[in-house]
Amino acid sequence: MVALMALAGLICGRYIRALADSYDDSPLHYDDHGPARLSGWFPGVEVVTAAVTALVAWRFGLPYVTGALIGVALAVIDWRTFLLPDAITLPAYPVMALSLAPTGELPRALAGAAALTAVYGVLWFIRPEAMGLGDVKLAGLIGLAAGALGWQAWIVAAFCGQLLGALYGLAILLTRRGTRHTQFPFGPFMLLGAFTTLCLGW
């Protein structure tokens, strides 16, 4: 099954690349400073998608594969465009809820989604210049997946994303590639933190 999921991830990665290209050309990700995108493009989207899909299928089973694919797509789009599109994020809620229903943990997953959305909502309210509403909506998806695995996983997944984002910001300062006011997409670090945490077994 793992090999089959890796092949499926490889195919899906091609569509994720095309989807990211469509958002990269959109005027919607322009901000006050011009086009909000990063230069360069990681060429291994298909390989990364295949690896993530296979690992999640092996570690947690098929119900979590859908969330993994959605997470990769959102991470790639956000990294390229500083955009977490509602057209993907919002429909992902019912899709992921339905995929998690067979696990029997849907009530706890929904509670986890509500709780992490509230946490990020408060952070956004305190410092709206440091975090977008897209990150708040993404937090609900992470809380949904982590909540299904237990509150310990939820806590560590929530913290790990913040930690990775802070470390990246510190690296920018230390390498003098920016200042403390430099903005960067936070969604990929939220997703990487959640993925790393869950796959390590918390």
Tab-separated table of N, CA and C in Angstrom, residues 24-144:
chain	number	residue	atom	x	y	z
A	24	ASP	N	0.507	31.491	-8.750
A	24	ASP	CA	1.693	32.333	-8.874
A	24	ASP	C	1.475	33.435	-9.903
A	25	ASP	N	0.623	33.181	-10.899
A	25	ASP	CA	0.335	34.163	-11.929
A	25	ASP	C	-0.841	35.066	-11.579
A	26	SER	N	-1.461	34.809	-10.433
A	26	SER	CA	-2.648	35.571	-10.062
A	26	SER	C	-2.275	36.904	-9.429
A	27	PRO	N	-3.031	37.992	-9.737
A	27	PRO	CA	-2.762	39.286	-9.086
A	27	PRO	C	-3.208	39.312	-7.635
A	28	LEU	N	-3.882	38.251	-7.163
A	28	LEU	CA	-4.430	38.263	-5.811
A	28	LEU	C	-3.357	38.227	-4.745
A	29	HIS	N	-2.150	37.760	-5.075
A	29	HIS	CA	-1.129	37.675	-4.041
A	29	HIS	C	-0.208	38.893	-4.037
A	30	TYR	N	-0.636	39.987	-4.666
A	30	TYR	CA	0.124	41.227	-4.570
A	30	TYR	C	-0.159	41.891	-3.227
A	31	ASP	N	0.861	42.466	-2.609
A	31	ASP	CA	0.671	43.207	-1.373
A	31	ASP	C	1.110	44.653	-1.564
A	32	ASP	N	1.257	45.385	-0.487
A	32	ASP	CA	1.589	46.805	-0.581
A	32	ASP	C	2.991	47.059	-1.130
A	33	HIS	N	3.796	46.010	-1.163
A	33	HIS	CA	5.183	46.175	-1.595
A	33	HIS	C	5.417	45.571	-2.978
A	34	GLY	N	4.361	45.204	-3.676
A	34	GLY	CA	4.520	44.591	-4.979
A	34	GLY	C	4.131	43.128	-4.925
A	35	PRO	N	4.551	42.335	-5.911
A	35	PRO	CA	4.173	40.931	-5.940
A	35	PRO	C	4.805	40.164	-4.790
A	36	ALA	N	3.969	39.561	-3.952
A	36	ALA	CA	4.461	38.877	-2.754
A	36	ALA	C	4.831	37.454	-3.089
A	37	ARG	N	6.011	37.289	-3.667
A	37	ARG	CA	6.453	35.943	-4.018
A	37	ARG	C	7.948	35.821	-3.734
A	38	LEU	N	8.387	34.609	-3.596
A	38	LEU	CA	9.807	34.364	-3.407
A	38	LEU	C	10.415	33.945	-4.733
A	39	SER	N	11.648	34.351	-4.958
A	39	SER	CA	12.317	33.941	-6.173
A	39	SER	C	12.741	32.488	-6.058
A	40	GLY	N	12.879	31.865	-7.202
A	40	GLY	CA	13.316	30.482	-7.209
A	40	GLY	C	12.155	29.521	-7.077
A	41	TRP	N	12.420	28.266	-7.305
A	41	TRP	CA	11.359	27.263	-7.288
A	41	TRP	C	11.983	25.894	-7.066
A	42	PHE	N	11.565	25.250	-6.007
A	42	PHE	CA	12.094	23.930	-5.694
A	42	PHE	C	11.571	22.922	-6.716
A	43	PRO	N	12.453	22.214	-7.443
A	43	PRO	CA	12.014	21.366	-8.559
A	43	PRO	C	11.450	20.017	-8.147
A	44	GLY	N	11.502	19.651	-6.877
A	44	GLY	CA	11.114	18.307	-6.480
A	44	GLY	C	9.751	18.206	-5.848
A	45	VAL	N	8.759	18.993	-6.308
A	45	VAL	CA	7.438	18.956	-5.694
A	45	VAL	C	6.840	17.555	-5.778
A	46	GLU	N	6.995	16.931	-6.931
A	46	GLU	CA	6.429	15.586	-7.100
A	46	GLU	C	7.073	14.591	-6.132
A	47	VAL	N	8.391	14.682	-5.981
A	47	VAL	CA	9.104	13.760	-5.093
A	47	VAL	C	8.708	14.000	-3.642
A	48	VAL	N	8.619	15.264	-3.258
A	48	VAL	CA	8.224	15.596	-1.892
A	48	VAL	C	6.807	15.101	-1.613
A	49	THR	N	5.901	15.325	-2.558
A	49	THR	CA	4.523	14.872	-2.380
A	49	THR	C	4.460	13.364	-2.246
A	50	ALA	N	5.226	12.656	-3.063
A	50	ALA	CA	5.255	11.192	-2.986
A	50	ALA	C	5.776	10.729	-1.631
A	51	ALA	N	6.847	11.369	-1.146
A	51	ALA	CA	7.431	10.973	0.135
A	51	ALA	C	6.473	11.237	1.288
A	52	VAL	N	5.848	12.411	1.284
A	52	VAL	CA	4.909	12.760	2.352
A	52	VAL	C	3.716	11.813	2.345
A	53	THR	N	3.166	11.556	1.166
A	53	THR	CA	2.004	10.678	1.049
A	53	THR	C	2.326	9.271	1.537
A	54	ALA	N	3.474	8.742	1.114
A	54	ALA	CA	3.857	7.393	1.526
A	54	ALA	C	4.087	7.313	3.030
A	55	LEU	N	4.754	8.319	3.593
A	55	LEU	CA	5.045	8.302	5.021
A	55	LEU	C	3.772	8.400	5.860
A	56	VAL	N	2.865	9.269	5.453
A	56	VAL	CA	1.612	9.413	6.184
A	56	VAL	C	0.765	8.149	6.072
A	57	ALA	N	0.727	7.557	4.878
A	57	ALA	CA	-0.036	6.315	4.698
A	57	ALA	C	0.537	5.200	5.563
A	58	TRP	N	1.856	5.126	5.641
A	58	TRP	CA	2.497	4.084	6.448
A	58	TRP	C	2.316	4.334	7.936
A	59	ARG	N	2.408	5.606	8.318
A	59	ARG	CA	2.378	5.938	9.749
A	59	ARG	C	0.967	5.948	10.325
A	60	PHE	N	-0.008	6.453	9.542
A	60	PHE	CA	-1.348	6.663	10.086
A	60	PHE	C	-2.472	5.999	9.301
A	61	GLY	N	-2.222	5.601	8.062
A	61	GLY	CA	-3.268	4.966	7.273
A	61	GLY	C	-3.926	5.920	6.293
A	62	LEU	N	-4.802	5.390	5.485
A	62	LEU	CA	-5.421	6.132	4.398
A	62	LEU	C	-6.223	7.355	4.827
A	63	PRO	N	-6.925	7.349	5.977
A	63	PRO	CA	-7.726	8.525	6.328
A	63	PRO	C	-6.935	9.827	6.398
A	64	TYR	N	-5.626	9.754	6.603
A	64	TYR	CA	-4.827	10.962	6.761
A	64	TYR	C	-4.133	11.395	5.467
A	65	VAL	N	-4.243	10.580	4.426
A	65	VAL	CA	-3.565	10.908	3.170
A	65	VAL	C	-4.152	12.164	2.541
A	66	THR	N	-5.466	12.306	2.604
A	66	THR	CA	-6.109	13.494	2.035
A	66	THR	C	-5.553	14.769	2.669
A	67	GLY	N	-5.453	14.770	3.990
A	67	GLY	CA	-4.898	15.923	4.685
A	67	GLY	C	-3.456	16.198	4.283
A	68	ALA	N	-2.690	15.125	4.050
A	68	ALA	CA	-1.297	15.298	3.642
A	68	ALA	C	-1.197	15.987	2.283
A	69	LEU	N	-2.023	15.574	1.343
A	69	LEU	CA	-2.006	16.178	0.009
A	69	LEU	C	-2.431	17.647	0.064
A	70	ILE	N	-3.461	17.923	0.844
A	70	ILE	CA	-3.910	19.307	0.996
A	70	ILE	C	-2.808	20.146	1.630
A	71	GLY	N	-2.129	19.581	2.627
A	71	GLY	CA	-1.056	20.304	3.298
A	71	GLY	C	0.097	20.635	2.366
A	72	VAL	N	0.495	19.677	1.535
A	72	VAL	CA	1.584	19.933	0.586
A	72	VAL	C	1.180	21.036	-0.390
A	73	ALA	N	-0.046	20.956	-0.901
A	73	ALA	CA	-0.505	21.972	-1.849
A	73	ALA	C	-0.488	23.357	-1.225
A	74	LEU	N	-0.997	23.478	-0.012
A	74	LEU	CA	-1.032	24.788	0.648
A	74	LEU	C	0.372	25.292	0.963
A	75	ALA	N	1.265	24.395	1.373
A	75	ALA	CA	2.635	24.804	1.680
A	75	ALA	C	3.345	25.332	0.443
A	76	VAL	N	3.191	24.636	-0.679
A	76	VAL	CA	3.848	25.058	-1.920
A	76	VAL	C	3.293	26.397	-2.393
A	77	ILE	N	1.972	26.540	-2.376
A	77	ILE	CA	1.360	27.793	-2.832
A	77	ILE	C	1.766	28.955	-1.931
A	78	ASP	N	1.737	28.742	-0.626
A	78	ASP	CA	2.085	29.822	0.299
A	78	ASP	C	3.552	30.215	0.157
A	79	TRP	N	4.420	29.238	-0.026
A	79	TRP	CA	5.844	29.530	-0.161
A	79	TRP	C	6.126	30.356	-1.404
A	80	ARG	N	5.372	30.099	-2.485
A	80	ARG	CA	5.597	30.815	-3.730
A	80	ARG	C	4.895	32.172	-3.773
A	81	THR	N	3.742	32.282	-3.110
A	81	THR	CA	2.897	33.450	-3.349
A	81	THR	C	2.484	34.216	-2.097
A	82	PHE	N	2.843	33.731	-0.908
A	82	PHE	CA	2.371	34.327	0.353
A	82	PHE	C	0.848	34.251	0.446
A	83	LEU	N	0.252	33.247	-0.167
A	83	LEU	CA	-1.197	33.153	-0.232
A	83	LEU	C	-1.655	31.765	0.206
A	84	LEU	N	-2.640	31.737	1.114
A	84	LEU	CA	-3.313	30.491	1.487
A	84	LEU	C	-4.758	30.643	1.007
A	85	PRO	N	-5.040	30.193	-0.203
A	85	PRO	CA	-6.325	30.509	-0.835
A	85	PRO	C	-7.514	29.845	-0.147
A	86	ASP	N	-8.570	30.645	0.063
A	86	ASP	CA	-9.805	30.116	0.651
A	86	ASP	C	-10.406	29.015	-0.217
A	87	ALA	N	-10.159	29.096	-1.520
A	87	ALA	CA	-10.719	28.112	-2.438
A	87	ALA	C	-10.211	26.699	-2.158
A	88	ILE	N	-9.071	26.606	-1.463
A	88	ILE	CA	-8.541	25.299	-1.058
A	88	ILE	C	-8.780	25.062	0.428
A	89	THR	N	-8.483	26.068	1.235
A	89	THR	CA	-8.541	25.900	2.686
A	89	THR	C	-9.955	25.582	3.186
A	90	LEU	N	-10.930	26.339	2.761
A	90	LEU	CA	-12.285	26.167	3.299
A	90	LEU	C	-12.931	24.837	2.895
A	91	PRO	N	-12.880	24.434	1.611
A	91	PRO	CA	-13.428	23.110	1.270
A	91	PRO	C	-12.675	21.962	1.929
A	92	ALA	N	-11.414	22.223	2.327
A	92	ALA	CA	-10.625	21.159	2.952
A	92	ALA	C	-11.218	20.722	4.291
A	93	TYR	N	-11.953	21.605	4.963
A	93	TYR	CA	-12.549	21.246	6.255
A	93	TYR	C	-13.519	20.073	6.137
A	94	PRO	N	-14.566	20.159	5.299
A	94	PRO	CA	-15.466	19.001	5.192
A	94	PRO	C	-14.798	17.781	4.579
A	95	VAL	N	-13.876	18.011	3.637
A	95	VAL	CA	-13.186	16.876	3.013
A	95	VAL	C	-12.379	16.098	4.049
A	96	MET	N	-11.602	16.822	4.875
A	96	MET	CA	-10.804	16.165	5.894
A	96	MET	C	-11.675	15.549	6.986
A	97	ALA	N	-12.772	16.223	7.335
A	97	ALA	CA	-13.671	15.683	8.359
A	97	ALA	C	-14.263	14.354	7.901
A	98	LEU	N	-14.664	14.290	6.637
A	98	LEU	CA	-15.223	13.052	6.110
A	98	LEU	C	-14.171	11.943	6.054
A	99	SER	N	-12.943	12.316	5.703
A	99	SER	CA	-11.884	11.306	5.617
A	99	SER	C	-11.488	10.786	6.996
A	100	LEU	N	-11.651	11.625	8.031
A	100	LEU	CA	-11.297	11.212	9.390
A	100	LEU	C	-12.437	10.490	10.104
A	101	ALA	N	-13.637	10.563	9.553
A	101	ALA	CA	-14.795	9.940	10.199
A	101	ALA	C	-14.588	8.449	10.493
A	102	PRO	N	-13.973	7.660	9.571
A	102	PRO	CA	-13.785	6.232	9.868
A	102	PRO	C	-12.878	5.944	11.065
A	103	THR	N	-12.079	6.936	11.485
A	103	THR	CA	-11.185	6.708	12.621
A	103	THR	C	-11.931	6.691	13.951
A	104	GLY	N	-13.152	7.212	13.973
A	104	GLY	CA	-13.911	7.297	15.220
A	104	GLY	C	-13.489	8.444	16.105
A	105	GLU	N	-12.578	9.270	15.634
A	105	GLU	CA	-12.053	10.381	16.443
A	105	GLU	C	-12.530	11.737	15.943
A	106	LEU	N	-13.592	11.756	15.141
A	106	LEU	CA	-14.039	13.012	14.554
A	106	LEU	C	-14.450	14.053	15.606
A	107	PRO	N	-15.171	13.686	16.675
A	107	PRO	CA	-15.506	14.720	17.676
A	107	PRO	C	-14.278	15.388	18.274
A	108	ARG	N	-13.273	14.585	18.603
A	108	ARG	CA	-12.050	15.172	19.164
A	108	ARG	C	-11.312	15.999	18.110
A	109	ALA	N	-11.357	15.552	16.849
A	109	ALA	CA	-10.720	16.294	15.770
A	109	ALA	C	-11.381	17.666	15.592
A	110	LEU	N	-12.703	17.702	15.641
A	110	LEU	CA	-13.416	18.972	15.499
A	110	LEU	C	-13.118	19.906	16.672
A	111	ALA	N	-13.005	19.333	17.860
A	111	ALA	CA	-12.638	20.144	19.019
A	111	ALA	C	-11.231	20.705	18.859
A	112	GLY	N	-10.322	19.877	18.334
A	112	GLY	CA	-8.961	20.346	18.095
A	112	GLY	C	-8.911	21.456	17.066
A	113	ALA	N	-9.740	21.346	16.027
A	113	ALA	CA	-9.801	22.391	15.002
A	113	ALA	C	-10.293	23.705	15.590
A	114	ALA	N	-11.360	23.631	16.384
A	114	ALA	CA	-11.914	24.840	16.992
A	114	ALA	C	-10.915	25.492	17.944
A	115	ALA	N	-10.219	24.663	18.732
A	115	ALA	CA	-9.285	25.191	19.723
A	115	ALA	C	-8.091	25.878	19.064
A	116	LEU	N	-7.507	25.241	18.038
A	116	LEU	CA	-6.319	25.843	17.421
A	116	LEU	C	-6.698	27.066	16.585
A	117	THR	N	-7.878	27.047	15.995
A	117	THR	CA	-8.357	28.247	15.296
A	117	THR	C	-8.489	29.407	16.280
A	118	ALA	N	-9.005	29.126	17.457
A	118	ALA	CA	-9.159	30.173	18.475
A	118	ALA	C	-7.802	30.711	18.912
A	119	VAL	N	-6.832	29.825	19.103
A	119	VAL	CA	-5.493	30.261	19.528
A	119	VAL	C	-4.879	31.196	18.488
A	120	TYR	N	-4.916	30.775	17.226
A	120	TYR	CA	-4.335	31.602	16.173
A	120	TYR	C	-5.165	32.860	15.935
A	121	GLY	N	-6.469	32.769	16.168
A	121	GLY	CA	-7.300	33.950	16.058
A	121	GLY	C	-6.899	35.021	17.052
A	122	VAL	N	-6.583	34.597	18.267
A	122	VAL	CA	-6.125	35.542	19.281
A	122	VAL	C	-4.779	36.144	18.881
A	123	LEU	N	-3.865	35.303	18.373
A	123	LEU	CA	-2.556	35.803	17.933
A	123	LEU	C	-2.707	36.809	16.799
A	124	TRP	N	-3.618	36.521	15.874
A	124	TRP	CA	-3.856	37.453	14.776
A	124	TRP	C	-4.440	38.767	15.290
A	125	PHE	N	-5.342	38.683	16.248
A	125	PHE	CA	-5.968	39.884	16.795
A	125	PHE	C	-4.939	40.762	17.499
A	126	ILE	N	-3.986	40.120	18.184
A	126	ILE	CA	-2.961	40.873	18.907
A	126	ILE	C	-1.970	41.523	17.950
A	127	ARG	N	-1.540	40.753	16.928
A	127	ARG	CA	-0.547	41.276	15.982
A	127	ARG	C	-0.958	40.941	14.551
A	128	PRO	N	-1.939	41.643	14.012
A	128	PRO	CA	-2.402	41.336	12.647
A	128	PRO	C	-1.344	41.577	11.581
A	129	GLU	N	-0.342	42.415	11.896
A	129	GLU	CA	0.707	42.672	10.915
A	129	GLU	C	1.681	41.502	10.812
A	130	ALA	N	1.680	40.613	11.782
A	130	ALA	CA	2.627	39.492	11.800
A	130	ALA	C	2.008	38.188	11.320
A	131	MET	N	0.712	38.162	11.117
A	131	MET	CA	0.038	36.917	10.753
A	131	MET	C	-1.220	37.235	9.958
A	132	GLY	N	-1.463	36.454	8.907
A	132	GLY	CA	-2.642	36.673	8.092
A	132	GLY	C	-3.805	35.791	8.527
A	133	LEU	N	-4.991	36.150	8.060
A	133	LEU	CA	-6.161	35.331	8.364
A	133	LEU	C	-6.063	33.956	7.720
A	134	GLY	N	-5.294	33.867	6.631
A	134	GLY	CA	-5.076	32.556	6.017
A	134	GLY	C	-4.404	31.591	6.971
A	135	ASP	N	-3.483	32.101	7.790
A	135	ASP	CA	-2.812	31.263	8.780
A	135	ASP	C	-3.798	30.780	9.847
A	136	VAL	N	-4.750	31.649	10.193
A	136	VAL	CA	-5.761	31.272	11.183
A	136	VAL	C	-6.622	30.133	10.651
A	137	LYS	N	-7.022	30.240	9.386
A	137	LYS	CA	-7.840	29.188	8.779
A	137	LYS	C	-7.046	27.891	8.628
A	138	LEU	N	-5.765	28.021	8.293
A	138	LEU	CA	-4.911	26.836	8.189
A	138	LEU	C	-4.751	26.159	9.541
A	139	ALA	N	-4.685	26.945	10.603
A	139	ALA	CA	-4.538	26.382	11.950
A	139	ALA	C	-5.678	25.430	12.270
A	140	GLY	N	-6.883	25.746	11.799
A	140	GLY	CA	-8.013	24.856	12.036
A	140	GLY	C	-7.814	23.499	11.393
A	141	LEU	N	-7.246	23.473	10.185
A	141	LEU	CA	-6.981	22.194	9.516
A	141	LEU	C	-5.928	21.386	10.265
A	142	ILE	N	-4.892	22.073	10.736
A	142	ILE	CA	-3.857	21.385	11.516
A	142	ILE	C	-4.447	20.851	12.816
A	143	GLY	N	-5.276	21.668	13.464
A	143	GLY	CA	-5.923	21.215	14.688
A	143	GLY	C	-6.842	20.037	14.454
A	144	LEU	N	-7.470	19.987	13.291
A	144	LEU	CA	-8.349	18.872	12.944
A	144	LEU	C	-7.568	17.566	12.876
